[in-house]
């Protein structure tokens, strides 16, 4: 892990020049007293959460903590669950799942075009927009490939392009890199951060990877037994350096909140004993 | 940008960690890897290997050869099974002077009509049942009951209702065809991957877009399974219909031959049915390969 982090640091210096574009007006995400239950089990227990437009929020939690339920509630995918509370989301929402969910019978370009806004939206050719989105995620030239011909990382890039072409005000991502290998995951982190800096949607990233959360997000939430246990602002400039002691502090705080002892963590803080 | 990460990682890592491979032969101490002539490790191939074109014809041709050899060697009594050339000769004779041409035409026309009606009905009912809960409640149970009744057992009733003309024959074939089409297409439509349903919801597809771009393409593999069963079924029912209740057609020809002890004509009829069944099944397979180009499986 350590050598990879160093590699990342070296190339991150150059990315600092890209100036963040002015934040476009978008409605903020707002949850008030959100409750969801399956049978007798309450999975979300009165969640209150607001975040301003353009904020990158990571949601951490154990499996079964309700983090996917929260994301599905915000995505409007929980038709059959019982719940109360208020929920306000922007008009344009895109979702990226852990699996790419590319339709195997449509070529990559047609997958990106699936449900994309037509020409009447802004006068631009949808196919051109889809090509541009594919180029942006590094898949230029693969437009006519079948999804089955792409690697796992490429499939997830295509899924990002499909999310991107809809110009979302809110991007919901449910462990989008969980199924990828470690190297591919780091490249995808860089890609997602670049896309976010360029388009500045609000992001809700559900993950179980503390490093992923602190490397990418402005704000990290920890969900525990259906309640928000930690709400941590990560006010560090992008791109972030893995060795940054501040990042290490955040990481350890979050690991502690998740009930994990930071044994031999790569952070500069050194080994701790309690 | 993203490429830098992995390329640097990939380039620098080997320099540090990997020791230079020793040139020349591997030292003999310790377990030595077996060398293979192809330069590949010896793994056992578990897929059946590459498919050769027209390989499917091998079995039928072999059968034909055995038949011919046995006839030539005098092992077969011509009254039991005439030689292939006798059958061919009879075929040529009936084609030029007899009724084979009209019988064949009649049979083909019946099969085609029944198949077309059955196909349209099966697809329509499967779409109605597969895409709406009301349709499913009305249709699915009814079809399951219909399926449980042997279709050929309906012949007496249909003759009473529709007369002994063409109509009842075509209706019977249509019923035999629609059932496998319906069953397989409905199962495929109902079994649509829930993950794709979620995806379509997040992409805010309209119901029509969802059906046309997600559900139907996803159900096509199942549809083709039903279509192949239906093609074979249409020929199967034709044999029975034409042998019991017909005044022309291939089955009638064979039925008449039975009365006069013409084994060669019976075998000719069977051969023609076999060839048409095989050809139509191959045509459906070909269509399937064209339509489902995205599929990569053992059969590709």
XYZ file of C-alpha atoms in Angstrom:
574
model
C 0.000 0.000 0.000
C 2.727 2.438 0.986
C 4.601 2.489 -2.351
C 1.327 2.960 -4.233
C 0.423 5.890 -2.030
C 3.777 7.463 -2.794
C 3.256 7.020 -6.487
C -0.060 8.733 -6.149
C 1.455 11.658 -4.278
C 4.039 12.241 -6.947
C 1.534 12.667 -9.713
C -1.011 14.539 -7.666
C 1.140 17.651 -7.525
C 0.400 18.418 -11.150
C -3.351 18.177 -10.729
C -3.396 21.154 -8.372
C -3.435 23.661 -11.225
C -6.966 22.804 -12.335
C -9.087 25.574 -10.885
C -12.475 24.477 -9.596
C -15.224 25.970 -11.721
C -17.807 28.198 -10.013
C -20.433 26.096 -8.291
C -23.547 25.876 -10.456
C -26.843 26.482 -8.728
C -28.341 23.181 -7.664
C -30.734 22.178 -4.978
C -29.150 20.737 -1.882
C -29.920 17.292 -0.555
C -32.034 17.365 2.550
C -33.242 14.491 4.724
C -35.398 15.106 7.774
C -36.292 12.358 10.222
C -35.841 9.684 7.583
C -36.896 6.277 8.872
C -36.929 2.978 7.027
C -37.700 -0.456 8.362
C -37.900 -3.994 7.102
C -40.489 -5.839 9.136
C -39.755 -5.265 12.802
C -36.175 -4.175 12.138
C -35.556 -0.447 11.925
C -32.720 0.093 9.474
C -32.733 3.885 9.355
C -33.741 5.534 12.590
C -34.539 9.196 12.057
C -31.728 10.429 9.848
C -31.306 14.195 9.592
C -28.878 15.254 6.933
C -28.354 18.353 4.826
C -25.661 18.994 2.379
C -24.988 21.983 0.171
C -24.668 21.765 -3.603
C -21.359 20.430 -4.816
C -20.364 18.802 -1.561
C -18.676 15.413 -1.729
C -20.046 13.288 1.093
C -18.829 9.810 1.934
C -20.977 7.497 3.994
C -19.170 4.808 5.957
C -20.575 1.959 7.952
C -20.396 -1.734 8.627
C -22.304 -4.032 6.352
C -25.827 -4.031 7.680
C -25.474 -0.545 9.137
C -28.096 0.773 6.724
C -25.798 2.733 4.425
C -27.089 1.099 1.265
C -30.647 1.513 2.498
C -29.980 5.232 2.914
C -28.589 5.505 -0.600
C -31.496 3.557 -2.054
C -33.929 5.802 -0.212
C -32.284 8.903 -1.668
C -32.275 7.243 -5.106
C -35.973 6.436 -4.768
C -35.374 2.723 -5.230
C -37.049 1.528 -2.034
C -40.607 1.010 -3.246
C -41.486 -1.800 -0.887
C -39.993 -0.552 2.370
C -41.982 1.117 5.103
C -40.738 4.514 6.106
C -41.405 8.073 7.159
C -39.562 11.355 6.987
C -38.898 14.030 4.424
C -36.534 13.777 1.549
C -35.578 16.448 -0.961
C -33.223 15.743 -3.817
C -32.320 17.630 -6.983
C -34.032 17.038 -10.309
C -31.163 15.269 -12.028
C -29.804 12.316 -10.066
C -27.455 9.641 -11.384
C -26.648 6.379 -9.657
C -23.512 4.265 -9.993
C -23.789 0.757 -8.567
C -21.135 -1.667 -7.393
C -21.636 -3.629 -10.603
C -21.623 -1.599 -13.788
C -25.098 -2.764 -14.866
C -24.274 -2.311 -18.507
C -26.901 -4.074 -20.597
C -24.980 -6.890 -22.296
C -27.045 -6.618 -25.486
C -26.226 -2.948 -26.113
C -22.884 -1.684 -27.286
C -21.002 0.644 -24.948
C -22.165 3.822 -26.678
C -25.796 2.669 -26.641
C -25.470 1.839 -22.968
C -24.328 5.377 -22.242
C -27.213 6.667 -24.374
C -29.794 4.596 -22.482
C -32.330 7.095 -21.180
C -30.026 10.032 -21.942
C -31.722 13.359 -22.608
C -32.526 13.856 -26.285
C -31.538 16.648 -28.604
C -34.459 18.788 -27.472
C -32.850 19.168 -24.019
C -30.110 21.562 -25.107
C -29.786 21.203 -28.867
C -26.747 18.937 -28.697
C -26.607 15.587 -30.391
C -27.021 12.916 -27.683
C -24.563 10.582 -29.429
C -21.961 13.352 -29.483
C -22.495 13.960 -25.782
C -22.174 10.237 -25.071
C -18.932 10.093 -27.068
C -17.592 13.054 -25.123
C -18.530 11.389 -21.826
C -16.794 8.176 -22.883
C -13.713 10.142 -23.868
C -13.780 11.874 -20.505
C -13.629 8.566 -18.637
C -10.857 7.335 -20.942
C -12.930 5.028 -23.136
C -12.588 6.861 -26.447
C -12.455 4.282 -29.224
C -14.394 1.647 -27.274
C -17.817 2.989 -28.267
C -18.684 -0.053 -30.377
C -17.421 -2.700 -27.970
C -19.852 -5.046 -26.240
C -19.831 -4.673 -22.445
C -18.625 -8.274 -22.177
C -15.450 -7.280 -23.994
C -14.487 -4.664 -21.388
C -12.458 -5.280 -18.234
C -14.076 -4.685 -14.853
C -12.480 -1.248 -14.565
C -13.544 -0.271 -18.067
C -17.097 -1.400 -17.374
C -17.185 0.831 -14.322
C -15.784 3.713 -16.382
C -18.606 3.192 -18.862
C -21.073 3.243 -15.959
C -19.543 6.566 -14.859
C -19.940 7.908 -18.399
C -23.586 6.848 -18.378
C -24.047 8.732 -15.089
C -22.138 11.735 -16.377
C -23.957 12.190 -19.683
C -27.090 13.056 -17.741
C -25.275 16.014 -16.125
C -26.366 15.080 -12.619
C -26.774 17.583 -9.833
C -26.466 14.659 -7.433
C -24.338 11.582 -8.005
C -25.139 8.582 -5.833
C -22.518 5.869 -5.743
C -23.022 2.574 -3.923
C -19.563 1.086 -3.326
C -18.747 1.793 -6.955
C -15.178 0.522 -6.742
C -15.753 -2.322 -4.299
C -15.398 -5.016 -6.934
C -12.223 -3.615 -8.515
C -8.634 -4.549 -7.834
C -6.483 -2.207 -5.751
C -4.607 -0.578 -8.641
C -7.726 -0.026 -10.714
C -9.458 1.385 -7.654
C -6.788 4.064 -7.196
C -7.082 5.066 -10.860
C -10.836 5.252 -10.472
C -10.434 7.473 -7.383
C -8.368 9.880 -9.429
C -10.929 9.779 -12.235
C -13.896 10.333 -9.941
C -12.157 13.253 -8.228
C -11.350 14.844 -11.578
C -14.883 14.409 -12.820
C -16.198 15.907 -9.615
C -13.848 18.882 -9.840
C -14.916 19.509 -13.422
C -18.675 19.045 -13.097
C -19.150 19.677 -9.382
C -22.209 17.609 -8.625
C -23.150 16.823 -5.060
C -21.875 13.338 -4.354
C -23.048 10.739 -1.878
C -20.502 7.936 -1.909
C -21.366 4.834 0.089
C -18.248 2.858 0.930
C -16.697 0.625 3.542
C -13.206 1.823 2.667
C -12.010 4.470 5.129
C -9.052 5.400 2.930
C -11.352 5.950 -0.028
C -13.618 8.140 2.086
C -10.904 10.426 3.483
C -9.044 10.637 0.172
C -12.092 11.833 -1.766
C -14.743 13.405 0.442
C -15.257 16.855 1.956
C -17.305 15.298 4.673
C -17.428 11.773 6.035
C -20.428 10.326 7.827
C -20.477 7.106 9.803
C -23.758 5.280 10.020
C -24.194 2.999 12.999
C -27.384 1.098 13.791
C -29.464 3.391 11.637
C -28.155 6.643 13.104
C -25.451 9.027 12.029
C -22.729 8.440 14.623
C -19.996 10.668 13.178
C -20.136 13.734 10.962
C -16.588 14.675 10.131
C -15.519 17.540 7.907
C -12.356 16.770 5.939
C -11.188 20.255 5.092
C -8.038 19.404 3.216
C -7.151 20.569 -0.272
C -7.310 18.207 -3.220
C -5.387 16.324 -4.380
C -4.732 14.749 -1.040
C -1.509 13.200 0.088
C -1.905 9.821 1.735
C 0.959 10.539 4.165
C -0.594 13.797 5.347
C -0.735 13.472 9.159
C -4.088 15.273 9.229
C -5.504 12.645 6.894
C -4.086 9.995 9.216
C -5.845 11.566 12.184
C -9.142 11.561 10.342
C -8.614 7.978 9.298
C -7.941 6.851 12.844
C -10.921 8.690 14.206
C -13.140 7.047 11.654
C -11.668 3.601 12.237
C -12.233 4.062 15.966
C -15.838 5.049 15.287
C -16.184 1.878 13.255
C -14.705 -0.127 16.122
C -11.474 -1.037 14.342
C -8.064 -0.696 15.996
C -5.650 0.944 13.610
C -3.053 -1.823 13.749
C -0.083 -0.989 11.605
C -1.837 1.716 9.630
C 0.248 3.340 6.954
C -0.230 6.811 8.425
C 2.725 8.782 9.813
C 1.285 8.743 13.335
C 3.047 5.504 14.163
C 1.740 2.479 16.006
C -0.589 3.096 18.865
C -1.341 1.021 21.871
C -4.253 1.242 24.181
C -3.834 11.478 -15.662
C -5.123 8.310 -14.146
C -2.766 6.339 -16.315
C 0.251 7.816 -14.608
C -0.524 6.059 -11.401
C -0.449 2.565 -12.700
C 2.194 3.098 -15.322
C 4.684 4.392 -12.793
C 3.723 1.666 -10.394
C 4.109 -0.966 -13.041
C 7.370 0.363 -14.425
C 9.175 0.923 -11.159
C 8.082 -2.127 -9.235
C 9.905 -4.776 -11.289
C 13.211 -2.914 -11.139
C 13.289 -3.184 -7.403
C 11.774 -6.495 -6.638
C 12.274 -8.918 -9.468
C 15.644 -10.606 -9.719
C 16.972 -11.000 -13.184
C 15.886 -14.319 -14.683
C 18.817 -16.649 -15.076
C 19.631 -17.255 -18.726
C 19.869 -20.790 -19.980
C 18.260 -23.916 -18.555
C 16.522 -23.983 -15.239
C 18.692 -25.385 -12.464
C 17.816 -28.985 -11.776
C 17.403 -28.733 -8.042
C 13.872 -28.486 -6.696
C 10.623 -28.992 -8.600
C 11.176 -28.315 -12.260
C 8.387 -27.101 -14.493
C 7.577 -29.453 -17.291
C 8.384 -28.032 -20.673
C 5.676 -28.333 -23.318
C 6.092 -28.173 -27.036
C 3.548 -25.385 -27.438
C 5.068 -23.213 -24.761
C 1.896 -23.332 -22.701
C 1.275 -24.882 -19.324
C -0.655 -28.107 -19.521
C -4.125 -27.346 -18.356
C -6.973 -29.611 -19.217
C -9.404 -27.911 -21.551
C -12.893 -28.292 -20.136
C -14.936 -26.601 -22.853
C -15.662 -28.928 -25.769
C -13.368 -26.971 -28.079
C -13.899 -25.183 -31.327
C -16.991 -26.002 -33.354
C -16.537 -27.041 -36.973
C -18.971 -25.890 -39.620
C -21.632 -28.401 -40.676
C -20.414 -30.829 -38.010
C -24.032 -31.326 -37.019
C -24.627 -33.159 -40.305
C -22.178 -35.894 -39.342
C -24.602 -37.965 -37.247
C -27.425 -38.065 -39.840
C -24.965 -38.828 -42.645
C -23.444 -41.688 -40.666
C -26.903 -43.114 -40.062
C -27.592 -42.898 -43.783
C -24.337 -44.686 -44.545
C -25.122 -47.548 -42.141
C -28.546 -47.875 -43.740
C -27.050 -47.987 -47.243
C -24.378 -50.538 -46.324
C -26.873 -52.775 -44.547
C -29.219 -52.661 -47.552
C -26.446 -53.366 -50.026
C -25.239 -56.280 -47.945
C -28.746 -57.732 -47.977
C -29.109 -57.468 -44.214
C -32.387 -55.575 -44.511
C -35.601 -57.078 -45.829
C -36.919 -54.522 -48.374
C -40.450 -55.086 -47.010
C -39.232 -53.958 -43.586
C -36.890 -51.186 -44.681
C -36.183 -50.591 -48.374
C -32.777 -49.391 -49.504
C -32.117 -45.649 -49.623
C -31.858 -45.670 -53.416
C -35.242 -47.419 -53.683
C -36.742 -44.658 -51.564
C -35.070 -41.976 -53.676
C -36.269 -43.624 -56.847
C -39.815 -43.776 -55.493
C -39.496 -40.120 -54.540
C -38.399 -39.104 -58.023
C -41.178 -41.168 -59.556
C -43.883 -39.694 -57.315
C -42.501 -36.196 -57.915
C -42.812 -36.413 -61.702
C -45.903 -38.588 -62.150
C -47.629 -38.746 -58.785
C -49.074 -36.464 -56.153
C -45.909 -35.804 -54.155
C -45.666 -32.210 -55.303
C -49.173 -31.265 -54.253
C -48.913 -33.307 -51.034
C -45.702 -31.547 -50.118
C -47.140 -28.134 -50.965
C -50.251 -28.778 -48.888
C -48.232 -29.927 -45.890
C -45.867 -26.970 -46.052
C -48.729 -24.521 -46.351
C -50.537 -26.026 -43.346
C -47.410 -25.971 -41.217
C -46.616 -22.403 -42.234
C -50.110 -21.099 -41.493
C -50.383 -22.875 -38.166
C -46.886 -21.801 -37.206
C -47.490 -18.150 -38.070
C -50.742 -17.971 -36.127
C -49.276 -19.837 -33.162
C -46.192 -17.631 -33.107
C -48.176 -14.382 -33.160
C -50.579 -15.665 -30.501
C -47.795 -16.969 -28.277
C -45.815 -13.727 -28.451
C -48.890 -11.548 -27.900
C -50.108 -13.549 -24.904
C -46.626 -13.727 -23.375
C -46.216 -9.958 -23.713
C -49.599 -9.310 -22.113
C -48.948 -11.764 -19.277
C -45.305 -10.830 -18.819
C -45.732 -7.077 -18.747
C -48.852 -6.559 -16.666
C -50.171 -8.157 -13.499
C -53.754 -8.133 -14.817
C -52.630 -9.843 -17.989
C -50.753 -12.419 -15.959
C -53.771 -13.096 -13.731
C -56.023 -13.594 -16.741
C -53.703 -15.412 -19.091
C -51.044 -17.392 -17.303
C -53.282 -19.813 -15.414
C -55.413 -20.339 -18.503
C -52.420 -21.242 -20.629
C -51.136 -23.592 -17.946
C -54.484 -25.418 -18.029
C -54.370 -25.518 -21.822
C -50.876 -26.916 -21.625
C -52.002 -29.700 -19.299
C -54.593 -30.871 -21.846
C -52.947 -32.963 -24.574
C -53.473 -30.895 -27.696
C -53.971 -33.902 -29.922
C -56.771 -34.947 -27.580
C -58.631 -31.841 -28.714
C -58.884 -33.151 -32.274
C -62.324 -34.802 -31.937
C -63.808 -31.699 -30.343
C -62.286 -29.389 -32.935
C -63.583 -31.546 -35.779
C -67.069 -31.198 -34.335
C -66.665 -27.448 -33.945
C -64.766 -26.567 -37.074
C -65.500 -29.409 -39.483
C -62.964 -31.768 -40.930
C -61.495 -29.196 -43.361
C -58.317 -27.160 -43.142
C -59.332 -24.908 -40.260
C -59.140 -27.418 -37.452
C -55.752 -28.680 -38.635
C -54.312 -25.191 -38.643
C -55.814 -24.440 -35.241
C -54.272 -27.592 -33.769
C -50.839 -26.718 -35.184
C -51.214 -23.165 -33.883
C -51.955 -24.475 -30.393
C -48.961 -26.799 -30.474
C -46.797 -23.845 -31.546
C -48.079 -21.142 -29.221
C -47.553 -23.086 -25.992
C -43.736 -23.373 -26.043
C -43.458 -19.844 -27.449
C -45.636 -18.501 -24.653
C -44.021 -20.502 -21.851
C -40.456 -19.593 -22.694
C -41.058 -15.962 -23.574
C -43.223 -15.414 -20.505
C -40.619 -17.003 -18.252
C -37.917 -14.830 -19.813
C -39.981 -11.659 -19.458
C -40.933 -12.443 -15.869
C -37.356 -13.381 -15.017
C -35.852 -10.037 -15.983
C -32.867 -9.254 -13.761
C -34.012 -7.018 -10.907
C -30.741 -5.092 -11.191
C -31.715 -3.936 -14.667
C -35.120 -2.869 -13.379
C -33.400 -0.704 -10.769
C -31.079 0.710 -13.377
C -34.001 1.620 -15.614
C -35.704 3.327 -12.678
C -32.656 5.440 -11.860
C -32.315 6.363 -15.532
C -35.961 7.483 -15.425
C -36.900 5.392 -18.437
C -40.524 5.533 -19.504
C -42.463 2.275 -19.308
C -42.283 1.920 -23.076
C -38.527 2.602 -23.178
C -38.040 0.086 -20.397
C -40.006 -2.597 -22.236
C -38.440 -1.951 -25.615
C -34.822 -1.395 -24.593
C -34.434 -3.548 -21.503
C -37.137 -6.202 -21.122
C -37.581 -7.428 -24.686
C -33.893 -7.626 -25.661
C -33.226 -9.382 -22.365
C -35.972 -11.921 -23.081
C -34.828 -12.777 -26.608
C -32.621 -15.736 -25.614
C -35.614 -17.344 -23.902
C -37.807 -16.574 -26.883
C -35.473 -18.474 -29.195
C -35.599 -21.549 -26.968
C -39.387 -21.505 -27.364
C -39.167 -20.855 -31.076
C -37.030 -23.921 -31.679
C -39.412 -26.121 -29.726
C -42.305 -24.612 -31.678
C -40.768 -25.320 -35.084
C -40.285 -28.973 -34.248
C -43.733 -29.137 -32.693
C -45.432 -27.825 -35.796
C -44.034 -30.705 -37.876
C -44.843 -33.236 -35.198
C -48.505 -32.312 -35.017
C -48.722 -32.225 -38.798
C -47.790 -35.910 -39.046
C -50.579 -36.905 -36.704
C -53.192 -34.611 -38.252
C -52.517 -35.736 -41.785
C -52.522 -39.396 -40.915
C -55.895 -39.360 -39.224
C -58.001 -36.735 -40.864
C -56.779 -35.728 -44.274
C -57.347 -36.253 -47.947
C -53.991 -34.905 -49.028
C -50.612 -33.999 -47.614
C -47.544 -36.024 -46.709
C -49.189 -37.784 -43.817
C -52.080 -38.824 -46.045
C -49.605 -40.141 -48.582
C -47.992 -42.277 -45.890
C -51.348 -43.409 -44.554
C -52.368 -44.594 -47.998
C -49.026 -46.337 -48.441
C -49.644 -48.225 -45.210
C -52.872 -49.644 -46.695
C -51.031 -50.847 -49.784
C -47.919 -52.052 -48.017
C -45.627 -49.507 -49.741
C -42.821 -49.311 -47.203
C -40.712 -47.171 -49.547
C -43.392 -44.440 -49.662
C -43.704 -44.440 -45.888
C -39.954 -44.105 -45.484
C -39.945 -41.349 -48.119
C -42.554 -39.422 -46.120
C -40.549 -39.845 -42.921
C -37.393 -38.676 -44.664
C -39.102 -35.560 -45.957
C -40.461 -34.737 -42.500
C -36.994 -35.287 -41.066
C -35.303 -33.062 -43.626
C -37.828 -30.262 -43.162
C -37.634 -30.489 -39.374
C -33.857 -30.379 -39.457
C -33.777 -27.522 -41.971
C -36.262 -25.362 -40.088
C -34.455 -25.923 -36.800
C -31.171 -24.933 -38.472
C -32.821 -21.813 -39.866
C -33.934 -20.780 -36.375
C -30.450 -21.438 -35.004
C -28.957 -19.257 -37.717
C -31.420 -16.479 -36.959
C -30.620 -16.795 -33.263
C -26.912 -16.393 -33.908
C -27.544 -13.314 -36.025
C -29.822 -11.660 -33.484
C -27.874 -12.557 -30.334
C -24.406 -11.559 -31.506
C -23.621 -10.176 -28.060
C -23.775 -13.594 -26.511
C -20.599 -15.446 -25.780
C -21.073 -18.840 -24.293
C -20.147 -22.434 -24.910
C -22.351 -22.500 -27.986
C -20.651 -19.589 -29.754
